[in-house]
Amino acid sequence: MPHYREAMRRLDLRPEDFRTAEDLARLPLISKQDVMAHPERFAPDDGRRHAALRIQSSGTTGKPASVDYDARALMLSLAAGQRRRAVLAHYLGKGLGYRELSIIRSESVATQMRRFYEEHTWAPRRVDLERLALDPGEPFARLVERLNEFRPDVIVGYGSHLGAFMRWLYFEGIDFHRPKIVTYGADGMPEADRQIIEDRLGIPVFSFYQSVE
């Protein structure tokens, strides 16, 4: 890509100069502003069409951003996600075919990527997950209705929202289907909420670092 080719030429660096992670410190740091201002400088320029999916992200600062993915990167991301399943399988008793409830925005990055996978991949029903997606804007009372109907093994969502939802269930004394695992990303979960879910409700909580941009 143009940015790194020019930077390496300016610093008299060659590919063979990079043998370890520490060697990357020889390259100048870049900022989000650099990439947003000149995205073409950070994309391959070999003349081939690379972008299989353009993801629209709100970004951690709330400023919208577009990120281009090529098909290979998307498939590698899908494969990497299998490592997450391996961790969850210890608590679920199985790594395939379980039920997952996602409480995330309909245009979230995860939802956009999921649509791509559903359009371009296929897995047998006994292998793939059974999924239900709900909007976090739904009232808590409606969310618990759908939770009880679907009876998921795993709930996935935003840390702050899931924490508030599970705290509400606990303090209101509401009878609900208890998943085997709660997982969150995108933002943090207050420690007090995590303690309620793990210590009072007896549900393990996992957070997964994500940096799709």
mmCIF file of the C-alpha atoms, coordinates in Angstrom:
data_MODEL
# 
_entry.id   MODEL 
# 
loop_
_atom_site.group_PDB 
_atom_site.id 
_atom_site.type_symbol 
_atom_site.label_atom_id 
_atom_site.label_alt_id 
_atom_site.label_comp_id 
_atom_site.label_asym_id 
_atom_site.label_entity_id 
_atom_site.label_seq_id 
_atom_site.pdbx_PDB_ins_code 
_atom_site.Cartn_x 
_atom_site.Cartn_y 
_atom_site.Cartn_z 
_atom_site.occupancy 
_atom_site.B_iso_or_equiv 
_atom_site.pdbx_formal_charge 
_atom_site.auth_seq_id 
_atom_site.auth_comp_id 
_atom_site.auth_asym_id 
_atom_site.auth_atom_id 
_atom_site.pdbx_PDB_model_num 
ATOM 1   C CA . MET A 1 1   ? 0.000   0.000   0.000  1.00 0.00 ? 1   MET A CA 1 
ATOM 2   C CA . PRO A 1 2   ? 1.274   3.514   -0.792 1.00 0.00 ? 2   PRO A CA 1 
ATOM 3   C CA . HIS A 1 3   ? 1.625   4.799   2.784  1.00 0.00 ? 3   HIS A CA 1 
ATOM 4   C CA . TYR A 1 4   ? 3.951   2.084   4.027  1.00 0.00 ? 4   TYR A CA 1 
ATOM 5   C CA . ARG A 1 5   ? 5.843   1.746   0.770  1.00 0.00 ? 5   ARG A CA 1 
ATOM 6   C CA . GLU A 1 6   ? 6.679   5.459   0.855  1.00 0.00 ? 6   GLU A CA 1 
ATOM 7   C CA . ALA A 1 7   ? 7.441   5.423   4.600  1.00 0.00 ? 7   ALA A CA 1 
ATOM 8   C CA . MET A 1 8   ? 9.827   2.481   4.211  1.00 0.00 ? 8   MET A CA 1 
ATOM 9   C CA . ARG A 1 9   ? 11.538  4.106   1.253  1.00 0.00 ? 9   ARG A CA 1 
ATOM 10  C CA . ARG A 1 10  ? 11.964  7.359   3.219  1.00 0.00 ? 10  ARG A CA 1 
ATOM 11  C CA . LEU A 1 11  ? 13.439  5.496   6.209  1.00 0.00 ? 11  LEU A CA 1 
ATOM 12  C CA . ASP A 1 12  ? 15.548  3.177   4.040  1.00 0.00 ? 12  ASP A CA 1 
ATOM 13  C CA . LEU A 1 13  ? 13.724  0.089   5.363  1.00 0.00 ? 13  LEU A CA 1 
ATOM 14  C CA . ARG A 1 14  ? 13.091  -3.206  3.569  1.00 0.00 ? 14  ARG A CA 1 
ATOM 15  C CA . PRO A 1 15  ? 10.708  -6.096  4.297  1.00 0.00 ? 15  PRO A CA 1 
ATOM 16  C CA . GLU A 1 16  ? 13.581  -8.217  5.590  1.00 0.00 ? 16  GLU A CA 1 
ATOM 17  C CA . ASP A 1 17  ? 14.212  -5.586  8.292  1.00 0.00 ? 17  ASP A CA 1 
ATOM 18  C CA . PHE A 1 18  ? 11.067  -6.759  10.102 1.00 0.00 ? 18  PHE A CA 1 
ATOM 19  C CA . ARG A 1 19  ? 11.634  -10.034 11.940 1.00 0.00 ? 19  ARG A CA 1 
ATOM 20  C CA . THR A 1 20  ? 9.876   -9.459  15.276 1.00 0.00 ? 20  THR A CA 1 
ATOM 21  C CA . ALA A 1 21  ? 6.976   -7.431  16.648 1.00 0.00 ? 21  ALA A CA 1 
ATOM 22  C CA . GLU A 1 22  ? 9.486   -5.012  18.177 1.00 0.00 ? 22  GLU A CA 1 
ATOM 23  C CA . ASP A 1 23  ? 10.748  -4.158  14.691 1.00 0.00 ? 23  ASP A CA 1 
ATOM 24  C CA . LEU A 1 24  ? 7.391   -2.539  13.904 1.00 0.00 ? 24  LEU A CA 1 
ATOM 25  C CA . ALA A 1 25  ? 8.384   0.334   16.197 1.00 0.00 ? 25  ALA A CA 1 
ATOM 26  C CA . ARG A 1 26  ? 10.684  1.482   13.390 1.00 0.00 ? 26  ARG A CA 1 
ATOM 27  C CA . LEU A 1 27  ? 7.637   2.588   11.414 1.00 0.00 ? 27  LEU A CA 1 
ATOM 28  C CA . PRO A 1 28  ? 5.952   5.937   12.195 1.00 0.00 ? 28  PRO A CA 1 
ATOM 29  C CA . LEU A 1 29  ? 2.679   5.764   14.086 1.00 0.00 ? 29  LEU A CA 1 
ATOM 30  C CA . ILE A 1 30  ? -0.518  6.525   12.220 1.00 0.00 ? 30  ILE A CA 1 
ATOM 31  C CA . SER A 1 31  ? -3.750  7.964   13.565 1.00 0.00 ? 31  SER A CA 1 
ATOM 32  C CA . LYS A 1 32  ? -7.380  7.341   12.764 1.00 0.00 ? 32  LYS A CA 1 
ATOM 33  C CA . GLN A 1 33  ? -7.411  10.823  11.237 1.00 0.00 ? 33  GLN A CA 1 
ATOM 34  C CA . ASP A 1 34  ? -4.637  9.808   8.838  1.00 0.00 ? 34  ASP A CA 1 
ATOM 35  C CA . VAL A 1 35  ? -6.609  6.819   7.609  1.00 0.00 ? 35  VAL A CA 1 
ATOM 36  C CA . MET A 1 36  ? -9.920  8.675   7.370  1.00 0.00 ? 36  MET A CA 1 
ATOM 37  C CA . ALA A 1 37  ? -8.390  11.585  5.465  1.00 0.00 ? 37  ALA A CA 1 
ATOM 38  C CA . HIS A 1 38  ? -6.640  9.402   2.852  1.00 0.00 ? 38  HIS A CA 1 
ATOM 39  C CA . PRO A 1 39  ? -8.085  5.862   2.920  1.00 0.00 ? 39  PRO A CA 1 
ATOM 40  C CA . GLU A 1 40  ? -6.677  5.083   -0.535 1.00 0.00 ? 40  GLU A CA 1 
ATOM 41  C CA . ARG A 1 41  ? -3.134  5.307   0.886  1.00 0.00 ? 41  ARG A CA 1 
ATOM 42  C CA . PHE A 1 42  ? -3.842  2.342   3.197  1.00 0.00 ? 42  PHE A CA 1 
ATOM 43  C CA . ALA A 1 43  ? -5.370  0.010   0.610  1.00 0.00 ? 43  ALA A CA 1 
ATOM 44  C CA . PRO A 1 44  ? -3.573  -2.339  -1.803 1.00 0.00 ? 44  PRO A CA 1 
ATOM 45  C CA . ASP A 1 45  ? -2.892  -0.619  -5.111 1.00 0.00 ? 45  ASP A CA 1 
ATOM 46  C CA . ASP A 1 46  ? -2.203  -3.630  -7.326 1.00 0.00 ? 46  ASP A CA 1 
ATOM 47  C CA . GLY A 1 47  ? -5.175  -2.854  -9.565 1.00 0.00 ? 47  GLY A CA 1 
ATOM 48  C CA . ARG A 1 48  ? -7.396  -5.676  -8.314 1.00 0.00 ? 48  ARG A CA 1 
ATOM 49  C CA . ARG A 1 49  ? -10.814 -5.210  -6.707 1.00 0.00 ? 49  ARG A CA 1 
ATOM 50  C CA . HIS A 1 50  ? -10.368 -6.010  -3.016 1.00 0.00 ? 50  HIS A CA 1 
ATOM 51  C CA . ALA A 1 51  ? -13.414 -4.727  -1.141 1.00 0.00 ? 51  ALA A CA 1 
ATOM 52  C CA . ALA A 1 52  ? -16.019 -7.469  -0.742 1.00 0.00 ? 52  ALA A CA 1 
ATOM 53  C CA . LEU A 1 53  ? -17.830 -5.574  1.998  1.00 0.00 ? 53  LEU A CA 1 
ATOM 54  C CA . ARG A 1 54  ? -17.816 -1.966  3.147  1.00 0.00 ? 54  ARG A CA 1 
ATOM 55  C CA . ILE A 1 55  ? -18.704 -1.842  6.821  1.00 0.00 ? 55  ILE A CA 1 
ATOM 56  C CA . GLN A 1 56  ? -20.221 1.273   8.306  1.00 0.00 ? 56  GLN A CA 1 
ATOM 57  C CA . SER A 1 57  ? -19.065 1.774   11.882 1.00 0.00 ? 57  SER A CA 1 
ATOM 58  C CA . SER A 1 58  ? -20.020 4.429   14.409 1.00 0.00 ? 58  SER A CA 1 
ATOM 59  C CA . GLY A 1 59  ? -16.468 4.181   15.772 1.00 0.00 ? 59  GLY A CA 1 
ATOM 60  C CA . THR A 1 60  ? -15.499 4.363   19.420 1.00 0.00 ? 60  THR A CA 1 
ATOM 61  C CA . THR A 1 61  ? -15.693 8.170   19.316 1.00 0.00 ? 61  THR A CA 1 
ATOM 62  C CA . GLY A 1 62  ? -19.147 8.218   17.760 1.00 0.00 ? 62  GLY A CA 1 
ATOM 63  C CA . LYS A 1 63  ? -17.826 9.587   14.470 1.00 0.00 ? 63  LYS A CA 1 
ATOM 64  C CA . PRO A 1 64  ? -19.005 7.374   11.579 1.00 0.00 ? 64  PRO A CA 1 
ATOM 65  C CA . ALA A 1 65  ? -16.329 5.491   9.670  1.00 0.00 ? 65  ALA A CA 1 
ATOM 66  C CA . SER A 1 66  ? -16.265 3.191   6.649  1.00 0.00 ? 66  SER A CA 1 
ATOM 67  C CA . VAL A 1 67  ? -13.985 0.163   6.606  1.00 0.00 ? 67  VAL A CA 1 
ATOM 68  C CA . ASP A 1 68  ? -13.383 -1.963  3.507  1.00 0.00 ? 68  ASP A CA 1 
ATOM 69  C CA . TYR A 1 69  ? -12.906 -5.717  3.923  1.00 0.00 ? 69  TYR A CA 1 
ATOM 70  C CA . ASP A 1 70  ? -11.736 -8.115  1.278  1.00 0.00 ? 70  ASP A CA 1 
ATOM 71  C CA . ALA A 1 71  ? -13.241 -11.599 1.162  1.00 0.00 ? 71  ALA A CA 1 
ATOM 72  C CA . ARG A 1 72  ? -10.101 -13.277 2.512  1.00 0.00 ? 72  ARG A CA 1 
ATOM 73  C CA . ALA A 1 73  ? -10.018 -11.025 5.586  1.00 0.00 ? 73  ALA A CA 1 
ATOM 74  C CA . LEU A 1 74  ? -13.677 -11.739 6.275  1.00 0.00 ? 74  LEU A CA 1 
ATOM 75  C CA . MET A 1 75  ? -13.150 -15.495 6.076  1.00 0.00 ? 75  MET A CA 1 
ATOM 76  C CA . LEU A 1 76  ? -10.083 -15.286 8.309  1.00 0.00 ? 76  LEU A CA 1 
ATOM 77  C CA . SER A 1 77  ? -12.173 -13.345 10.821 1.00 0.00 ? 77  SER A CA 1 
ATOM 78  C CA . LEU A 1 78  ? -14.810 -16.070 10.693 1.00 0.00 ? 78  LEU A CA 1 
ATOM 79  C CA . ALA A 1 79  ? -12.167 -18.738 11.298 1.00 0.00 ? 79  ALA A CA 1 
ATOM 80  C CA . ALA A 1 80  ? -10.668 -16.773 14.191 1.00 0.00 ? 80  ALA A CA 1 
ATOM 81  C CA . GLY A 1 81  ? -14.106 -16.649 15.771 1.00 0.00 ? 81  GLY A CA 1 
ATOM 82  C CA . GLN A 1 82  ? -13.979 -20.415 16.169 1.00 0.00 ? 82  GLN A CA 1 
ATOM 83  C CA . ARG A 1 83  ? -11.417 -19.911 18.942 1.00 0.00 ? 83  ARG A CA 1 
ATOM 84  C CA . ARG A 1 84  ? -14.095 -18.066 20.878 1.00 0.00 ? 84  ARG A CA 1 
ATOM 85  C CA . ARG A 1 85  ? -16.409 -21.056 20.498 1.00 0.00 ? 85  ARG A CA 1 
ATOM 86  C CA . ALA A 1 86  ? -13.684 -23.304 21.882 1.00 0.00 ? 86  ALA A CA 1 
ATOM 87  C CA . VAL A 1 87  ? -13.624 -21.242 25.085 1.00 0.00 ? 87  VAL A CA 1 
ATOM 88  C CA . LEU A 1 88  ? -17.414 -21.210 25.420 1.00 0.00 ? 88  LEU A CA 1 
ATOM 89  C CA . ALA A 1 89  ? -17.680 -24.948 24.727 1.00 0.00 ? 89  ALA A CA 1 
ATOM 90  C CA . HIS A 1 90  ? -16.121 -25.665 28.110 1.00 0.00 ? 90  HIS A CA 1 
ATOM 91  C CA . TYR A 1 91  ? -19.148 -24.111 29.810 1.00 0.00 ? 91  TYR A CA 1 
ATOM 92  C CA . LEU A 1 92  ? -21.779 -25.101 27.262 1.00 0.00 ? 92  LEU A CA 1 
ATOM 93  C CA . GLY A 1 93  ? -20.808 -28.738 27.022 1.00 0.00 ? 93  GLY A CA 1 
ATOM 94  C CA . LYS A 1 94  ? -20.723 -28.404 23.238 1.00 0.00 ? 94  LYS A CA 1 
ATOM 95  C CA . GLY A 1 95  ? -19.136 -26.162 20.637 1.00 0.00 ? 95  GLY A CA 1 
ATOM 96  C CA . LEU A 1 96  ? -21.713 -26.520 17.878 1.00 0.00 ? 96  LEU A CA 1 
ATOM 97  C CA . GLY A 1 97  ? -25.423 -26.176 17.357 1.00 0.00 ? 97  GLY A CA 1 
ATOM 98  C CA . TYR A 1 98  ? -26.281 -24.138 20.450 1.00 0.00 ? 98  TYR A CA 1 
ATOM 99  C CA . ARG A 1 99  ? -28.691 -21.199 20.704 1.00 0.00 ? 99  ARG A CA 1 
ATOM 100 C CA . GLU A 1 100 ? -27.375 -17.650 20.738 1.00 0.00 ? 100 GLU A CA 1 
ATOM 101 C CA . LEU A 1 101 ? -29.415 -14.548 21.512 1.00 0.00 ? 101 LEU A CA 1 
ATOM 102 C CA . SER A 1 102 ? -27.855 -11.296 20.288 1.00 0.00 ? 102 SER A CA 1 
ATOM 103 C CA . ILE A 1 103 ? -29.143 -8.017  21.689 1.00 0.00 ? 103 ILE A CA 1 
ATOM 104 C CA . ILE A 1 104 ? -27.395 -5.643  19.308 1.00 0.00 ? 104 ILE A CA 1 
ATOM 105 C CA . ARG A 1 105 ? -28.321 -2.893  16.863 1.00 0.00 ? 105 ARG A CA 1 
ATOM 106 C CA . SER A 1 106 ? -29.626 -4.012  13.483 1.00 0.00 ? 106 SER A CA 1 
ATOM 107 C CA . GLU A 1 107 ? -26.862 -2.041  11.733 1.00 0.00 ? 107 GLU A CA 1 
ATOM 108 C CA . SER A 1 108 ? -24.026 -2.920  14.083 1.00 0.00 ? 108 SER A CA 1 
ATOM 109 C CA . VAL A 1 109 ? -20.713 -4.068  12.621 1.00 0.00 ? 109 VAL A CA 1 
ATOM 110 C CA . ALA A 1 110 ? -21.366 -7.602  13.873 1.00 0.00 ? 110 ALA A CA 1 
ATOM 111 C CA . THR A 1 111 ? -24.749 -7.665  12.130 1.00 0.00 ? 111 THR A CA 1 
ATOM 112 C CA . GLN A 1 112 ? -23.279 -6.408  8.859  1.00 0.00 ? 112 GLN A CA 1 
ATOM 113 C CA . MET A 1 113 ? -20.624 -9.114  8.949  1.00 0.00 ? 113 MET A CA 1 
ATOM 114 C CA . ARG A 1 114 ? -23.175 -11.772 9.882  1.00 0.00 ? 114 ARG A CA 1 
ATOM 115 C CA . ARG A 1 115 ? -25.266 -10.869 6.811  1.00 0.00 ? 115 ARG A CA 1 
ATOM 116 C CA . PHE A 1 116 ? -22.184 -11.315 4.623  1.00 0.00 ? 116 PHE A CA 1 
ATOM 117 C CA . TYR A 1 117 ? -21.504 -14.763 6.078  1.00 0.00 ? 117 TYR A CA 1 
ATOM 118 C CA . GLU A 1 118 ? -25.115 -15.839 5.650  1.00 0.00 ? 118 GLU A CA 1 
ATOM 119 C CA . GLU A 1 119 ? -25.016 -14.787 1.997  1.00 0.00 ? 119 GLU A CA 1 
ATOM 120 C CA . HIS A 1 120 ? -21.631 -16.317 1.153  1.00 0.00 ? 120 HIS A CA 1 
ATOM 121 C CA . THR A 1 121 ? -21.210 -19.375 3.380  1.00 0.00 ? 121 THR A CA 1 
ATOM 122 C CA . TRP A 1 122 ? -23.187 -22.436 4.358  1.00 0.00 ? 122 TRP A CA 1 
ATOM 123 C CA . ALA A 1 123 ? -23.047 -24.794 7.311  1.00 0.00 ? 123 ALA A CA 1 
ATOM 124 C CA . PRO A 1 124 ? -25.201 -27.820 8.225  1.00 0.00 ? 124 PRO A CA 1 
ATOM 125 C CA . ARG A 1 125 ? -27.917 -27.039 10.762 1.00 0.00 ? 125 ARG A CA 1 
ATOM 126 C CA . ARG A 1 126 ? -26.377 -29.352 13.335 1.00 0.00 ? 126 ARG A CA 1 
ATOM 127 C CA . VAL A 1 127 ? -23.119 -27.385 13.102 1.00 0.00 ? 127 VAL A CA 1 
ATOM 128 C CA . ASP A 1 128 ? -24.308 -23.806 12.772 1.00 0.00 ? 128 ASP A CA 1 
ATOM 129 C CA . LEU A 1 129 ? -25.802 -21.848 15.662 1.00 0.00 ? 129 LEU A CA 1 
ATOM 130 C CA . GLU A 1 130 ? -29.490 -21.145 16.017 1.00 0.00 ? 130 GLU A CA 1 
ATOM 131 C CA . ARG A 1 131 ? -29.636 -17.376 16.330 1.00 0.00 ? 131 ARG A CA 1 
ATOM 132 C CA . LEU A 1 132 ? -32.120 -14.738 17.366 1.00 0.00 ? 132 LEU A CA 1 
ATOM 133 C CA . ALA A 1 133 ? -31.319 -11.022 17.153 1.00 0.00 ? 133 ALA A CA 1 
ATOM 134 C CA . LEU A 1 134 ? -33.173 -8.415  19.194 1.00 0.00 ? 134 LEU A CA 1 
ATOM 135 C CA . ASP A 1 135 ? -32.817 -4.644  19.283 1.00 0.00 ? 135 ASP A CA 1 
ATOM 136 C CA . PRO A 1 136 ? -31.462 -3.142  22.525 1.00 0.00 ? 136 PRO A CA 1 
ATOM 137 C CA . GLY A 1 137 ? -34.032 -0.383  22.131 1.00 0.00 ? 137 GLY A CA 1 
ATOM 138 C CA . GLU A 1 138 ? -36.799 -2.848  23.015 1.00 0.00 ? 138 GLU A CA 1 
ATOM 139 C CA . PRO A 1 139 ? -38.304 -2.424  26.506 1.00 0.00 ? 139 PRO A CA 1 
ATOM 140 C CA . PHE A 1 140 ? -36.816 -4.782  29.074 1.00 0.00 ? 140 PHE A CA 1 
ATOM 141 C CA . ALA A 1 141 ? -40.218 -6.414  29.563 1.00 0.00 ? 141 ALA A CA 1 
ATOM 142 C CA . ARG A 1 142 ? -40.334 -7.323  25.878 1.00 0.00 ? 142 ARG A CA 1 
ATOM 143 C CA . LEU A 1 143 ? -36.743 -8.580  25.908 1.00 0.00 ? 143 LEU A CA 1 
ATOM 144 C CA . VAL A 1 144 ? -37.435 -10.978 28.755 1.00 0.00 ? 144 VAL A CA 1 
ATOM 145 C CA . GLU A 1 145 ? -40.513 -12.305 26.925 1.00 0.00 ? 145 GLU A CA 1 
ATOM 146 C CA . ARG A 1 146 ? -38.408 -13.150 23.880 1.00 0.00 ? 146 ARG A CA 1 
ATOM 147 C CA . LEU A 1 147 ? -35.631 -14.529 26.089 1.00 0.00 ? 147 LEU A CA 1 
ATOM 148 C CA . ASN A 1 148 ? -38.068 -16.949 27.707 1.00 0.00 ? 148 ASN A CA 1 
ATOM 149 C CA . GLU A 1 149 ? -39.515 -17.961 24.349 1.00 0.00 ? 149 GLU A CA 1 
ATOM 150 C CA . PHE A 1 150 ? -36.168 -18.600 22.653 1.00 0.00 ? 150 PHE A CA 1 
ATOM 151 C CA . ARG A 1 151 ? -34.361 -20.102 25.673 1.00 0.00 ? 151 ARG A CA 1 
ATOM 152 C CA . PRO A 1 152 ? -30.798 -19.408 24.480 1.00 0.00 ? 152 PRO A CA 1 
ATOM 153 C CA . ASP A 1 153 ? -27.614 -21.031 25.725 1.00 0.00 ? 153 ASP A CA 1 
ATOM 154 C CA . VAL A 1 154 ? -25.669 -17.786 25.220 1.00 0.00 ? 154 VAL A CA 1 
ATOM 155 C CA . ILE A 1 155 ? -26.610 -14.106 25.338 1.00 0.00 ? 155 ILE A CA 1 
ATOM 156 C CA . VAL A 1 156 ? -24.421 -11.640 23.434 1.00 0.00 ? 156 VAL A CA 1 
ATOM 157 C CA . GLY A 1 157 ? -24.658 -7.865  23.619 1.00 0.00 ? 157 GLY A CA 1 
ATOM 158 C CA . TYR A 1 158 ? -23.192 -4.565  24.739 1.00 0.00 ? 158 TYR A CA 1 
ATOM 159 C CA . GLY A 1 159 ? -21.624 -4.603  28.185 1.00 0.00 ? 159 GLY A CA 1 
ATOM 160 C CA . SER A 1 160 ? -23.494 -1.633  29.644 1.00 0.00 ? 160 SER A CA 1 
ATOM 161 C CA . HIS A 1 161 ? -26.857 -2.715  28.221 1.00 0.00 ? 161 HIS A CA 1 
ATOM 162 C CA . LEU A 1 162 ? -26.577 -6.364  29.262 1.00 0.00 ? 162 LEU A CA 1 
ATOM 163 C CA . GLY A 1 163 ? -25.437 -5.297  32.713 1.00 0.00 ? 163 GLY A CA 1 
ATOM 164 C CA . ALA A 1 164 ? -28.457 -3.031  33.140 1.00 0.00 ? 164 ALA A CA 1 
ATOM 165 C CA . PHE A 1 165 ? -30.825 -5.687  31.768 1.00 0.00 ? 165 PHE A CA 1 
ATOM 166 C CA . MET A 1 166 ? -29.569 -8.477  34.011 1.00 0.00 ? 166 MET A CA 1 
ATOM 167 C CA . ARG A 1 167 ? -29.509 -6.138  37.022 1.00 0.00 ? 167 ARG A CA 1 
ATOM 168 C CA . TRP A 1 168 ? -33.160 -5.274  36.333 1.00 0.00 ? 168 TRP A CA 1 
ATOM 169 C CA . LEU A 1 169 ? -34.083 -8.949  36.139 1.00 0.00 ? 169 LEU A CA 1 
ATOM 170 C CA . TYR A 1 170 ? -32.358 -9.625  39.454 1.00 0.00 ? 170 TYR A CA 1 
ATOM 171 C CA . PHE A 1 171 ? -33.719 -6.727  41.516 1.00 0.00 ? 171 PHE A CA 1 
ATOM 172 C CA . GLU A 1 172 ? -37.233 -7.038  40.087 1.00 0.00 ? 172 GLU A CA 1 
ATOM 173 C CA . GLY A 1 173 ? -37.218 -10.704 41.031 1.00 0.00 ? 173 GLY A CA 1 
ATOM 174 C CA . ILE A 1 174 ? -38.341 -11.710 37.547 1.00 0.00 ? 174 ILE A CA 1 
ATOM 175 C CA . ASP A 1 175 ? -38.442 -15.391 36.660 1.00 0.00 ? 175 ASP A CA 1 
ATOM 176 C CA . PHE A 1 176 ? -36.454 -15.837 33.438 1.00 0.00 ? 176 PHE A CA 1 
ATOM 177 C CA . HIS A 1 177 ? -34.657 -18.484 31.442 1.00 0.00 ? 177 HIS A CA 1 
ATOM 178 C CA . ARG A 1 178 ? -31.052 -18.400 32.578 1.00 0.00 ? 178 ARG A CA 1 
ATOM 179 C CA . PRO A 1 179 ? -28.485 -18.839 29.802 1.00 0.00 ? 179 PRO A CA 1 
ATOM 180 C CA . LYS A 1 180 ? -25.315 -20.764 30.471 1.00 0.00 ? 180 LYS A CA 1 
ATOM 181 C CA . ILE A 1 181 ? -23.104 -17.830 29.458 1.00 0.00 ? 181 ILE A CA 1 
ATOM 182 C CA . VAL A 1 182 ? -23.330 -14.048 29.044 1.00 0.00 ? 182 VAL A CA 1 
ATOM 183 C CA . THR A 1 183 ? -20.808 -12.467 26.651 1.00 0.00 ? 183 THR A CA 1 
ATOM 184 C CA . TYR A 1 184 ? -20.328 -8.824  25.802 1.00 0.00 ? 184 TYR A CA 1 
ATOM 185 C CA . GLY A 1 185 ? -18.273 -6.473  23.663 1.00 0.00 ? 185 GLY A CA 1 
ATOM 186 C CA . ALA A 1 186 ? -18.298 -2.932  22.234 1.00 0.00 ? 186 ALA A CA 1 
ATOM 187 C CA . ASP A 1 187 ? -18.305 -1.240  25.647 1.00 0.00 ? 187 ASP A CA 1 
ATOM 188 C CA . GLY A 1 188 ? -17.593 -2.140  29.235 1.00 0.00 ? 188 GLY A CA 1 
ATOM 189 C CA . MET A 1 189 ? -19.803 -3.753  31.842 1.00 0.00 ? 189 MET A CA 1 
ATOM 190 C CA . PRO A 1 190 ? -19.832 -2.161  35.313 1.00 0.00 ? 190 PRO A CA 1 
ATOM 191 C CA . GLU A 1 191 ? -18.152 -4.424  37.834 1.00 0.00 ? 191 GLU A CA 1 
ATOM 192 C CA . ALA A 1 192 ? -21.208 -4.288  40.108 1.00 0.00 ? 192 ALA A CA 1 
ATOM 193 C CA . ASP A 1 193 ? -23.380 -5.667  37.287 1.00 0.00 ? 193 ASP A CA 1 
ATOM 194 C CA . ARG A 1 194 ? -20.880 -8.390  36.508 1.00 0.00 ? 194 ARG A CA 1 
ATOM 195 C CA . GLN A 1 195 ? -20.870 -9.462  40.159 1.00 0.00 ? 195 GLN A CA 1 
ATOM 196 C CA . ILE A 1 196 ? -24.660 -9.703  40.164 1.00 0.00 ? 196 ILE A CA 1 
ATOM 197 C CA . ILE A 1 197 ? -24.657 -11.877 37.043 1.00 0.00 ? 197 ILE A CA 1 
ATOM 198 C CA . GLU A 1 198 ? -21.859 -14.171 38.210 1.00 0.00 ? 198 GLU A CA 1 
ATOM 199 C CA . ASP A 1 199 ? -22.305 -14.256 41.995 1.00 0.00 ? 199 ASP A CA 1 
ATOM 200 C CA . ARG A 1 200 ? -26.066 -13.798 42.412 1.00 0.00 ? 200 ARG A CA 1 
ATOM 201 C CA . LEU A 1 201 ? -27.395 -15.353 39.218 1.00 0.00 ? 201 LEU A CA 1 
ATOM 202 C CA . GLY A 1 202 ? -24.621 -17.914 38.781 1.00 0.00 ? 202 GLY A CA 1 
ATOM 203 C CA . ILE A 1 203 ? -23.968 -17.165 35.093 1.00 0.00 ? 203 ILE A CA 1 
ATOM 204 C CA . PRO A 1 204 ? -20.342 -16.884 33.850 1.00 0.00 ? 204 PRO A CA 1 
ATOM 205 C CA . VAL A 1 205 ? -19.568 -13.604 32.048 1.00 0.00 ? 205 VAL A CA 1 
ATOM 206 C CA . PHE A 1 206 ? -17.040 -13.231 29.236 1.00 0.00 ? 206 PHE A CA 1 
ATOM 207 C CA . SER A 1 207 ? -15.864 -10.163 27.388 1.00 0.00 ? 207 SER A CA 1 
ATOM 208 C CA . PHE A 1 208 ? -14.240 -10.358 23.960 1.00 0.00 ? 208 PHE A CA 1 
ATOM 209 C CA . TYR A 1 209 ? -11.969 -7.639  22.660 1.00 0.00 ? 209 TYR A CA 1 
ATOM 210 C CA . GLN A 1 210 ? -12.976 -6.435  19.212 1.00 0.00 ? 210 GLN A CA 1 
ATOM 211 C CA . SER A 1 211 ? -11.329 -3.928  16.913 1.00 0.00 ? 211 SER A CA 1 
ATOM 212 C CA . VAL A 1 212 ? -12.933 -4.312  13.531 1.00 0.00 ? 212 VAL A CA 1 
ATOM 213 C CA . GLU A 1 213 ? -11.763 -0.965  12.241 1.00 0.00 ? 213 GLU A CA 1 
# 
